[in-house]
Short mmCIF file of C-alpha atoms and ligand atoms in Angstrom, two decimals:
data_model
loop_
_atom_site.label_atom_id
_atom_site.label_comp_id
_atom_site.label_asym_id
_atom_site.label_seq_id
_atom_site.Cartn_x
_atom_site.Cartn_y
_atom_site.Cartn_z
CA MET A 277 0.00 0.00 0.00
CA HIS A 278 1.32 3.45 -0.93
CA ILE A 279 0.61 6.04 1.75
CA SER A 280 2.65 8.96 0.44
CA ALA A 281 1.21 11.20 -2.26
CA HIS A 282 2.03 10.62 -5.93
CA LYS A 283 2.71 13.82 -7.89
CA ASN A 284 1.98 14.47 -11.57
CA LEU A 285 -0.45 11.57 -12.04
CA LYS A 286 -3.42 12.87 -14.00
CA ASN A 287 -5.76 9.94 -14.76
CA ILE A 288 -6.86 7.98 -11.71
CA ALA A 289 -9.20 4.98 -11.49
CA ILE A 290 -11.40 4.41 -8.45
CA ILE A 291 -12.27 0.69 -8.33
CA LEU A 292 -15.29 -0.02 -6.12
CA CYS A 293 -14.97 -3.37 -4.34
CA ALA A 294 -16.94 -2.73 -1.15
CA GLY A 295 -20.19 -4.43 -2.20
CA SER A 296 -21.43 -7.47 -0.30
CA GLY A 297 -22.35 -9.41 -3.44
CA ASN A 298 -25.31 -11.04 -1.66
CA ARG A 299 -27.17 -11.62 -4.93
CA THR A 300 -24.38 -13.82 -6.32
CA GLY A 301 -25.07 -16.56 -3.75
CA LEU A 302 -21.30 -16.88 -3.16
CA LEU A 303 -19.91 -17.28 0.35
CA HIS A 304 -17.19 -14.70 -0.32
CA ASN A 305 -17.01 -11.29 -2.03
CA LYS A 306 -17.53 -11.83 -5.77
CA ILE A 307 -14.46 -9.65 -6.38
CA LEU A 308 -12.35 -12.54 -5.02
CA HIS A 309 -14.14 -15.21 -7.07
CA MET A 310 -12.07 -17.06 -9.66
CA VAL A 311 -13.10 -16.58 -13.29
CA GLY A 312 -10.78 -18.69 -15.42
CA HIS A 313 -7.42 -18.84 -13.66
CA ILE A 314 -7.57 -15.45 -11.87
CA THR A 315 -9.96 -13.51 -9.63
CA VAL A 316 -12.58 -11.03 -10.84
CA LEU A 317 -10.52 -8.19 -9.31
CA GLU A 318 -7.37 -9.24 -11.21
CA HIS A 319 -9.28 -9.21 -14.52
CA THR A 320 -10.55 -5.70 -13.73
CA LEU A 321 -7.21 -4.27 -12.59
CA SER A 322 -5.38 -5.83 -15.52
CA ALA A 323 -7.64 -4.05 -18.04
CA PHE A 324 -7.05 -0.70 -16.29
CA ASP A 325 -3.31 -1.36 -15.99
CA GLN A 326 -3.18 -1.66 -19.80
CA SER A 327 -5.16 1.57 -20.28
CA ASN A 328 -4.12 5.23 -20.02
CA ILE A 329 -4.84 5.24 -16.28
CA ASP A 330 -1.86 6.47 -14.18
CA GLY A 331 -2.84 5.19 -10.73
CA PHE A 332 -5.46 3.32 -8.70
CA VAL A 333 -7.61 3.77 -5.63
CA VAL A 334 -9.23 0.48 -4.60
CA VAL A 335 -12.20 0.89 -2.25
CA THR A 336 -12.90 -2.18 -0.09
CA SER A 337 -15.24 -3.02 2.77
CA ILE A 338 -13.65 -3.28 6.22
CA GLN A 339 -14.27 -7.04 6.37
CA ASP A 340 -12.62 -7.74 2.99
CA GLN A 341 -9.71 -5.33 3.36
CA THR A 342 -7.21 -7.92 4.63
CA ALA A 343 -8.05 -10.44 1.90
CA ILE A 344 -7.99 -7.84 -0.88
CA THR A 345 -4.77 -6.22 0.43
CA SER A 346 -3.01 -9.58 0.51
CA LEU A 347 -4.23 -10.43 -3.01
CA LEU A 348 -3.06 -7.04 -4.32
CA SER A 349 0.39 -7.55 -2.80
CA THR A 350 0.85 -10.63 -5.04
CA LEU A 351 -0.17 -8.89 -8.28
CA GLN A 352 2.15 -7.34 -10.81
CA ILE A 353 0.31 -4.07 -11.35
CA LYS A 354 2.60 -1.58 -13.08
CA LYS A 355 0.91 1.54 -11.73
CA PRO A 356 0.67 2.97 -8.17
CA LEU A 357 -2.21 1.57 -6.15
CA SER A 358 -3.68 2.74 -2.87
CA ILE A 359 -6.42 1.11 -0.79
CA THR A 360 -9.13 2.80 1.24
CA THR A 361 -12.28 1.59 2.95
CA GLY A 362 -15.80 2.17 1.66
CA GLY A 363 -19.02 3.02 3.42
CA LYS A 364 -22.35 1.28 3.85
CA ALA A 365 -23.80 2.39 0.53
CA ARG A 366 -22.22 2.87 -2.91
CA THR A 367 -22.44 6.66 -2.59
CA ASP A 368 -20.39 6.56 0.64
CA SER A 369 -17.77 4.40 -1.07
CA VAL A 370 -17.46 6.78 -4.02
CA ILE A 371 -17.12 9.78 -1.68
CA ASN A 372 -14.41 7.96 0.33
CA GLY A 373 -12.66 7.07 -2.93
CA LEU A 374 -12.77 10.67 -4.17
CA ASN A 375 -11.46 12.03 -0.84
CA HIS A 376 -8.66 9.46 -0.91
CA THR A 377 -7.84 10.33 -4.53
CA ALA A 378 -7.52 14.03 -3.61
CA LYS A 379 -5.06 13.09 -0.87
CA ILE A 380 -2.94 10.49 -2.67
CA TYR A 381 -3.03 11.93 -6.21
CA PRO A 382 -3.11 15.75 -5.72
CA ASP A 383 -2.61 16.36 -9.47
CA CYS A 384 -5.54 14.16 -10.58
CA SER A 385 -7.47 15.82 -13.39
CA ILE A 386 -9.59 12.89 -14.69
CA VAL A 387 -11.11 10.19 -12.50
CA ALA A 388 -12.61 6.95 -13.86
CA ILE A 389 -15.08 5.40 -11.41
CA HIS A 390 -15.57 1.67 -12.00
CA ASP A 391 -17.41 -1.27 -10.45
CA GLY A 392 -14.79 -3.84 -9.46
CA ALA A 393 -17.31 -6.54 -10.48
CA ARG A 394 -17.13 -5.57 -14.17
CA PRO A 395 -14.07 -7.63 -15.12
CA TYR A 396 -14.68 -7.68 -18.88
CA VAL A 397 -14.08 -4.01 -19.56
CA GLN A 398 -11.53 -3.45 -22.33
CA PRO A 399 -8.61 -0.98 -22.08
CA GLN A 400 -9.80 0.82 -25.24
CA LEU A 401 -13.22 1.53 -23.66
CA ILE A 402 -11.53 2.95 -20.55
CA ASN A 403 -9.42 5.21 -22.79
CA ASP A 404 -12.54 6.30 -24.70
CA THR A 405 -14.20 7.50 -21.46
CA ILE A 406 -11.02 9.36 -20.40
CA GLU A 407 -10.81 11.14 -23.77
CA SER A 408 -14.50 12.09 -23.56
CA ALA A 409 -14.01 13.45 -20.02
CA LYS A 410 -11.06 15.56 -21.19
CA LYS A 411 -13.15 16.96 -24.04
CA TYR A 412 -16.65 17.24 -22.56
CA GLY A 413 -16.19 16.86 -18.79
CA SER A 414 -17.53 13.33 -18.67
CA GLY A 415 -17.56 9.99 -20.49
CA ILE A 416 -20.27 7.55 -19.39
CA LEU A 417 -20.05 4.04 -20.83
CA ALA A 418 -23.47 2.84 -22.01
CA VAL A 419 -25.12 0.51 -24.54
CA PRO A 420 -28.48 0.98 -26.30
CA ALA A 421 -31.35 -1.00 -24.77
CA ILE A 422 -32.15 -4.15 -26.76
CA ASP A 423 -35.34 -5.29 -25.02
CA THR A 424 -38.50 -3.23 -24.98
CA ILE A 425 -38.84 -1.72 -21.51
CA LYS A 426 -42.27 -1.34 -19.86
CA GLN A 427 -43.49 0.61 -16.90
CA VAL A 428 -45.30 -1.75 -14.56
CA ASP A 429 -47.57 -1.14 -11.58
CA SER A 430 -48.14 -4.35 -9.60
CA ASP A 431 -48.73 -6.85 -12.45
CA ASN A 432 -50.12 -4.32 -14.89
CA ILE A 433 -48.24 -2.71 -17.75
CA ILE A 434 -49.05 0.97 -17.64
CA GLY A 435 -46.67 2.34 -20.24
CA THR A 436 -44.07 1.60 -22.91
CA LEU A 437 -40.88 3.64 -22.89
CA ASP A 438 -39.41 4.79 -26.19
CA ARG A 439 -36.54 2.35 -26.70
CA GLU A 440 -34.66 4.78 -28.95
CA MET A 441 -34.09 6.93 -25.87
CA LEU A 442 -33.02 4.13 -23.49
CA TYR A 443 -29.47 3.06 -22.66
CA HIS A 444 -28.04 0.60 -20.16
CA ILE A 445 -25.49 2.49 -18.10
CA GLN A 446 -22.17 0.77 -17.39
CA THR A 447 -18.86 1.75 -15.86
CA PRO A 448 -16.25 3.16 -16.03
CA GLN A 449 -17.70 6.63 -15.85
CA SER A 450 -14.93 9.18 -16.24
CA PHE A 451 -15.18 12.81 -15.11
CA ARG A 452 -13.09 15.91 -14.66
CA PHE A 453 -12.02 15.33 -11.08
CA ASP A 454 -12.87 18.77 -9.67
CA GLU A 455 -16.38 18.62 -11.17
CA ILE A 456 -17.39 15.19 -9.87
CA PHE A 457 -15.69 15.90 -6.51
CA SER A 458 -17.71 19.08 -5.98
CA ALA A 459 -20.87 17.36 -7.31
CA TYR A 460 -20.55 14.61 -4.70
CA ASN A 461 -19.79 17.10 -1.94
CA LYS A 462 -22.98 18.97 -2.90
CA CYS A 463 -24.85 15.68 -2.95
CA VAL A 464 -23.79 14.92 0.60
CA SER A 465 -24.79 18.28 2.00
CA VAL A 466 -27.96 19.07 0.06
CA TRP A 467 -29.62 16.47 -2.17
CA ALA A 468 -29.37 13.49 0.09
CA ASN A 469 -31.80 15.03 2.56
CA ALA A 470 -33.91 16.94 0.06
CA LEU A 471 -34.46 13.90 -2.16
CA GLY A 472 -34.86 11.55 0.77
CA ARG A 473 -32.47 9.07 -0.89
CA PRO A 474 -28.99 8.90 0.51
CA ASN A 475 -27.73 6.34 -2.04
CA PHE A 476 -27.12 6.90 -5.74
CA THR A 477 -26.41 3.79 -7.84
CA ASP A 478 -24.87 5.80 -10.62
CA ASP A 479 -22.33 8.64 -10.67
CA SER A 480 -23.67 10.32 -13.80
CA GLU A 481 -26.90 11.05 -11.91
CA VAL A 482 -24.98 12.95 -9.22
CA TYR A 483 -23.06 14.78 -11.94
CA GLN A 484 -26.30 15.68 -13.72
CA LEU A 485 -27.96 16.88 -10.50
CA ALA A 486 -25.01 19.25 -10.06
CA GLY A 487 -25.97 20.93 -13.32
CA TYR A 488 -23.70 19.15 -15.83
CA THR A 489 -24.80 17.17 -18.90
CA PRO A 490 -23.21 13.70 -18.78
CA LYS A 491 -21.86 12.49 -22.14
CA ILE A 492 -22.46 8.91 -23.37
CA VAL A 493 -19.57 6.78 -24.68
CA LEU A 494 -20.59 3.62 -26.57
CA GLY A 495 -19.81 0.59 -24.39
CA ASP A 496 -19.76 -3.16 -24.96
CA TYR A 497 -22.57 -5.63 -24.20
CA ASN A 498 -19.94 -8.01 -22.72
CA ASN A 499 -19.02 -5.44 -20.06
CA ILE A 500 -21.52 -6.89 -17.61
CA LYS A 501 -21.58 -6.40 -13.85
CA LEU A 502 -21.36 -9.80 -12.17
CA THR A 503 -24.46 -9.83 -9.98
CA THR A 504 -26.37 -13.13 -10.09
CA PRO A 505 -24.98 -16.72 -10.19
CA ASN A 506 -25.81 -16.86 -13.93
CA ASP A 507 -23.49 -13.94 -14.66
CA PHE A 508 -20.50 -16.09 -13.68
CA LEU A 509 -21.38 -18.56 -16.44
CA LYS A 510 -21.78 -16.01 -19.26
CA PRO A 511 -18.29 -14.49 -19.16
CA ALA A 512 -16.75 -17.97 -18.93
CA SER A 513 -18.33 -18.80 -22.27
CA ILE A 514 -17.15 -15.50 -23.76
CA ASN A 515 -13.53 -16.02 -22.76
CA SER A 516 -13.05 -19.80 -22.94
CA PHE A 517 -12.10 -21.82 -25.99
CA ILE A 518 -12.25 -25.60 -26.22
CA GLY A 519 -10.09 -27.73 -28.49
CA VAL A 520 -9.67 -31.42 -29.32
CA GLY A 521 -6.67 -33.35 -30.59
CA PHE A 522 -6.17 -36.95 -31.65
CA ASP A 523 -3.11 -38.92 -32.76
CA VAL A 524 -2.04 -42.50 -33.36
CA HIS A 525 1.40 -44.02 -34.01
CA GLN A 526 2.55 -47.49 -34.89
CA LEU A 527 4.43 -49.61 -32.29
CA VAL A 528 7.68 -51.09 -33.66
CA GLU A 529 10.89 -52.73 -32.44
CA ASN A 530 14.04 -50.68 -31.72
CA ARG A 531 12.36 -47.39 -30.89
CA PRO A 532 11.98 -45.75 -27.46
CA LEU A 533 8.43 -45.32 -26.14
CA ILE A 534 8.00 -41.64 -25.21
CA LEU A 535 4.74 -40.32 -23.77
CA GLY A 536 4.41 -36.72 -22.54
CA GLY A 537 8.21 -36.38 -22.66
CA VAL A 538 8.73 -39.41 -20.37
CA THR A 539 10.53 -42.52 -21.66
CA ILE A 540 8.48 -45.58 -20.68
CA PRO A 541 10.37 -48.89 -20.34
CA PHE A 542 8.93 -51.26 -23.00
CA SER A 543 10.19 -53.68 -25.63
CA LYS A 544 8.78 -51.51 -28.44
CA GLY A 545 8.43 -47.82 -29.26
CA LEU A 546 6.40 -45.57 -31.52
CA LEU A 547 7.36 -45.01 -35.15
CA GLY A 548 7.28 -41.52 -36.63
CA HIS A 549 9.20 -38.71 -38.31
CA SER A 550 9.75 -37.06 -34.89
CA ASP A 551 10.11 -38.92 -31.59
CA ALA A 552 6.45 -39.97 -32.16
CA ASP A 553 5.32 -38.85 -28.69
CA VAL A 554 1.66 -39.56 -29.44
CA LEU A 555 0.34 -37.91 -26.24
CA THR A 556 2.29 -34.67 -26.74
CA HIS A 557 1.18 -34.57 -30.39
CA ALA A 558 -2.50 -34.84 -29.39
CA ILE A 559 -1.98 -32.16 -26.71
CA MET A 560 -0.41 -29.80 -29.26
CA ASP A 561 -3.29 -30.39 -31.66
CA ALA A 562 -5.85 -29.76 -28.89
CA ILE A 563 -4.14 -26.47 -27.95
CA LEU A 564 -3.85 -25.38 -31.60
CA SER A 565 -7.47 -26.37 -32.18
CA ALA A 566 -8.69 -24.30 -29.19
CA SER A 567 -6.74 -21.27 -30.39
CA ASN A 568 -7.92 -21.79 -34.00
CA LEU A 569 -4.31 -22.10 -35.19
CA SER A 570 -4.75 -25.14 -37.46
CA ASP A 571 -2.71 -28.24 -36.49
CA ILE A 572 0.82 -29.55 -35.92
CA GLY A 573 1.03 -30.88 -39.47
CA THR A 574 0.79 -27.26 -40.67
CA HIS A 575 3.27 -25.84 -38.15
CA PHE A 576 5.77 -28.73 -38.11
CA PRO A 577 5.39 -30.62 -41.43
CA ASP A 578 6.84 -34.14 -41.47
CA THR A 579 8.39 -33.36 -44.86
CA ASP A 580 10.66 -30.82 -43.12
CA PRO A 581 14.03 -32.45 -42.27
CA ASN A 582 14.29 -30.06 -39.25
CA TYR A 583 11.66 -32.15 -37.49
CA LYS A 584 13.30 -35.53 -38.13
CA ASN A 585 13.53 -37.23 -34.71
CA ALA A 586 12.42 -33.89 -33.18
CA ASN A 587 11.85 -33.79 -29.42
CA SER A 588 8.09 -33.24 -29.24
CA ILE A 589 8.41 -31.39 -25.93
CA GLU A 590 10.46 -28.72 -27.75
CA LEU A 591 7.66 -28.46 -30.33
CA LEU A 592 5.13 -28.14 -27.49
CA LYS A 593 7.13 -25.17 -26.16
CA LYS A 594 6.85 -23.55 -29.61
CA VAL A 595 3.08 -24.09 -29.58
CA LEU A 596 2.95 -22.41 -26.16
CA GLU A 597 4.80 -19.38 -27.52
CA LYS A 598 2.30 -19.13 -30.37
CA ILE A 599 -0.74 -19.11 -28.07
CA SER A 600 0.91 -16.81 -25.49
CA ALA A 601 1.41 -14.26 -28.26
CA LEU A 602 -2.38 -14.31 -28.70
CA ASP A 603 -2.91 -13.92 -24.94
CA PHE A 604 -4.26 -17.45 -24.42
CA LYS A 605 -3.61 -19.37 -21.21
CA ILE A 606 -4.28 -23.04 -20.54
CA HIS A 607 -7.16 -23.63 -18.15
CA ASN A 608 -6.94 -27.43 -18.20
CA ILE A 609 -6.01 -30.43 -20.28
CA SER A 610 -7.81 -33.75 -20.21
CA ALA A 611 -6.19 -36.68 -22.02
CA VAL A 612 -6.74 -40.37 -22.61
CA ILE A 613 -4.02 -42.74 -23.83
CA MET A 614 -5.23 -45.87 -25.63
CA ALA A 615 -2.73 -48.73 -25.40
CA GLU A 616 -3.08 -52.47 -24.97
CA LYS A 617 0.46 -52.66 -23.52
CA PRO A 618 2.47 -51.61 -21.56
CA LYS A 619 0.51 -50.91 -18.38
CA LEU A 620 0.60 -47.12 -18.07
CA ALA A 621 -0.91 -46.51 -14.62
CA PRO A 622 2.50 -46.55 -12.84
CA HIS A 623 3.80 -43.82 -15.19
CA ILE A 624 0.85 -41.39 -15.23
CA SER A 625 2.04 -39.16 -12.38
CA ALA A 626 5.54 -38.83 -13.92
CA ILE A 627 3.93 -37.86 -17.25
CA ILE A 628 1.68 -35.27 -15.56
CA ASN A 629 4.68 -33.78 -13.70
CA SER A 630 6.67 -33.58 -16.94
CA LEU A 631 3.87 -31.82 -18.84
CA ALA A 632 2.92 -29.45 -16.00
CA SER A 633 6.51 -28.28 -15.81
CA VAL A 634 6.75 -27.66 -19.58
CA LEU A 635 3.34 -25.95 -19.73
CA SER A 636 3.94 -23.89 -16.54
CA ILE A 637 0.62 -24.99 -15.07
CA SER A 638 -0.33 -26.90 -11.93
CA THR A 639 -0.48 -30.70 -11.99
CA THR A 640 -4.14 -30.32 -10.97
CA GLN A 641 -4.80 -28.75 -14.38
CA ILE A 642 -3.81 -31.93 -16.22
CA SER A 643 -5.76 -35.15 -16.09
CA ILE A 644 -4.60 -38.27 -17.92
CA SER A 645 -6.32 -41.62 -18.07
CA ALA A 646 -5.27 -44.81 -19.84
CA THR A 647 -7.40 -47.49 -21.39
CA THR A 648 -6.99 -50.67 -23.45
CA HIS A 649 -9.17 -51.56 -26.42
CA GLU A 650 -10.06 -54.99 -25.02
CA GLY A 651 -8.15 -56.76 -27.81
CA LEU A 652 -10.24 -55.10 -30.53
CA GLY A 653 -8.84 -53.41 -33.64
CA ILE A 654 -5.34 -52.05 -34.29
CA ILE A 655 -4.83 -50.71 -30.76
CA GLY A 656 -6.29 -53.87 -29.22
CA GLU A 657 -3.88 -56.03 -31.26
CA GLY A 658 -0.98 -53.98 -29.84
CA LYS A 659 0.03 -52.56 -33.23
CA GLY A 660 -0.10 -48.95 -32.10
CA ILE A 661 -0.90 -46.41 -29.38
CA ALA A 662 -3.43 -43.59 -29.74
CA SER A 663 -4.25 -40.53 -27.68
CA SER A 664 -7.23 -38.22 -27.52
CA VAL A 665 -7.03 -34.84 -25.75
CA SER A 666 -9.39 -32.00 -24.86
CA CYS A 667 -8.02 -28.63 -23.84
CA LEU A 668 -9.68 -25.49 -22.52
CA LEU A 669 -7.94 -22.17 -23.13
CA VAL A 670 -8.88 -18.85 -21.52
CA LYS A 671 -8.17 -15.41 -22.86
MG1 MG B 706 1.86 -37.70 -34.38
#
């Protein structure tokens, strides 16, 4: 945590993480929930870290402050970050965040206020709101309403709102700092009592009540606020990519049997242009399939003398580089090896350890099973070994 003030930082993000998240049905703050391989908060901060934001204020509840502080200490956020506590209602948390921003970042000119539970915001959208705030005073992310929206009294529809005029408001909402700061201060002293509603769910309303005209910036329908249990399923489908891979090689005399980079003691080995590591080949194809990058035959053709007797683990490392360049990470790999002989069960954990180390993932992210073909067909007659692999990538 940075306590001293940071000079000359103009664009500051206030990330609101003080909500209880009761509607999610989770036992912990949704901010700390894992989506893919990282928490909701890490997704959010990472998007802002890649944007034109210069520094952060993270607003937490008192009960979550220890957990969030310890998570933040493990993250590699490039920009300065300071934590403060929120209040009971959202409005209190925003006011605390603004007061803290004034203290820690005295040169702040633009502030982007964002719900920590909107992890799918894109850096470009954040930048768009900042640019709008510089130009017009504010930039409010919003998307046009898709559904027809009705006014309802009890069970009765009493009116239809003109959809052309309706937008779903998102965050971030960026403002000139002095304007939103004074608007909130006014809101505390005057409107809260006069309007009989001490909590505002939206900053642009406070800004508007202070006499400004908030400016819309076109948002993204994927930039949802995680609120109900269903919301945690939607983003997973947006950011996850499944792939399958299959390979088979012939078993012959005088060749080593290599599976997942591990040499298995056996009287025969697999025949191929490379080391014929059938499991690693199927894994590479599953990863390439999930990332829509064709297959190993395209990347490492068996007509290329460079790949004669190639170590398949080295090829797997090349595949990893290709998907890393596209920002993909492996969520999990699930493989089955089909072999009549040898018995593979004693070697499975060594194979998992070998692959986890190469792929830089946990051994719990790789599952490998082995099966025979009950004497049926080519595999069952012991003429070859096959492998089938599924892989889930996250972006
Ligand atoms: Mg092969």
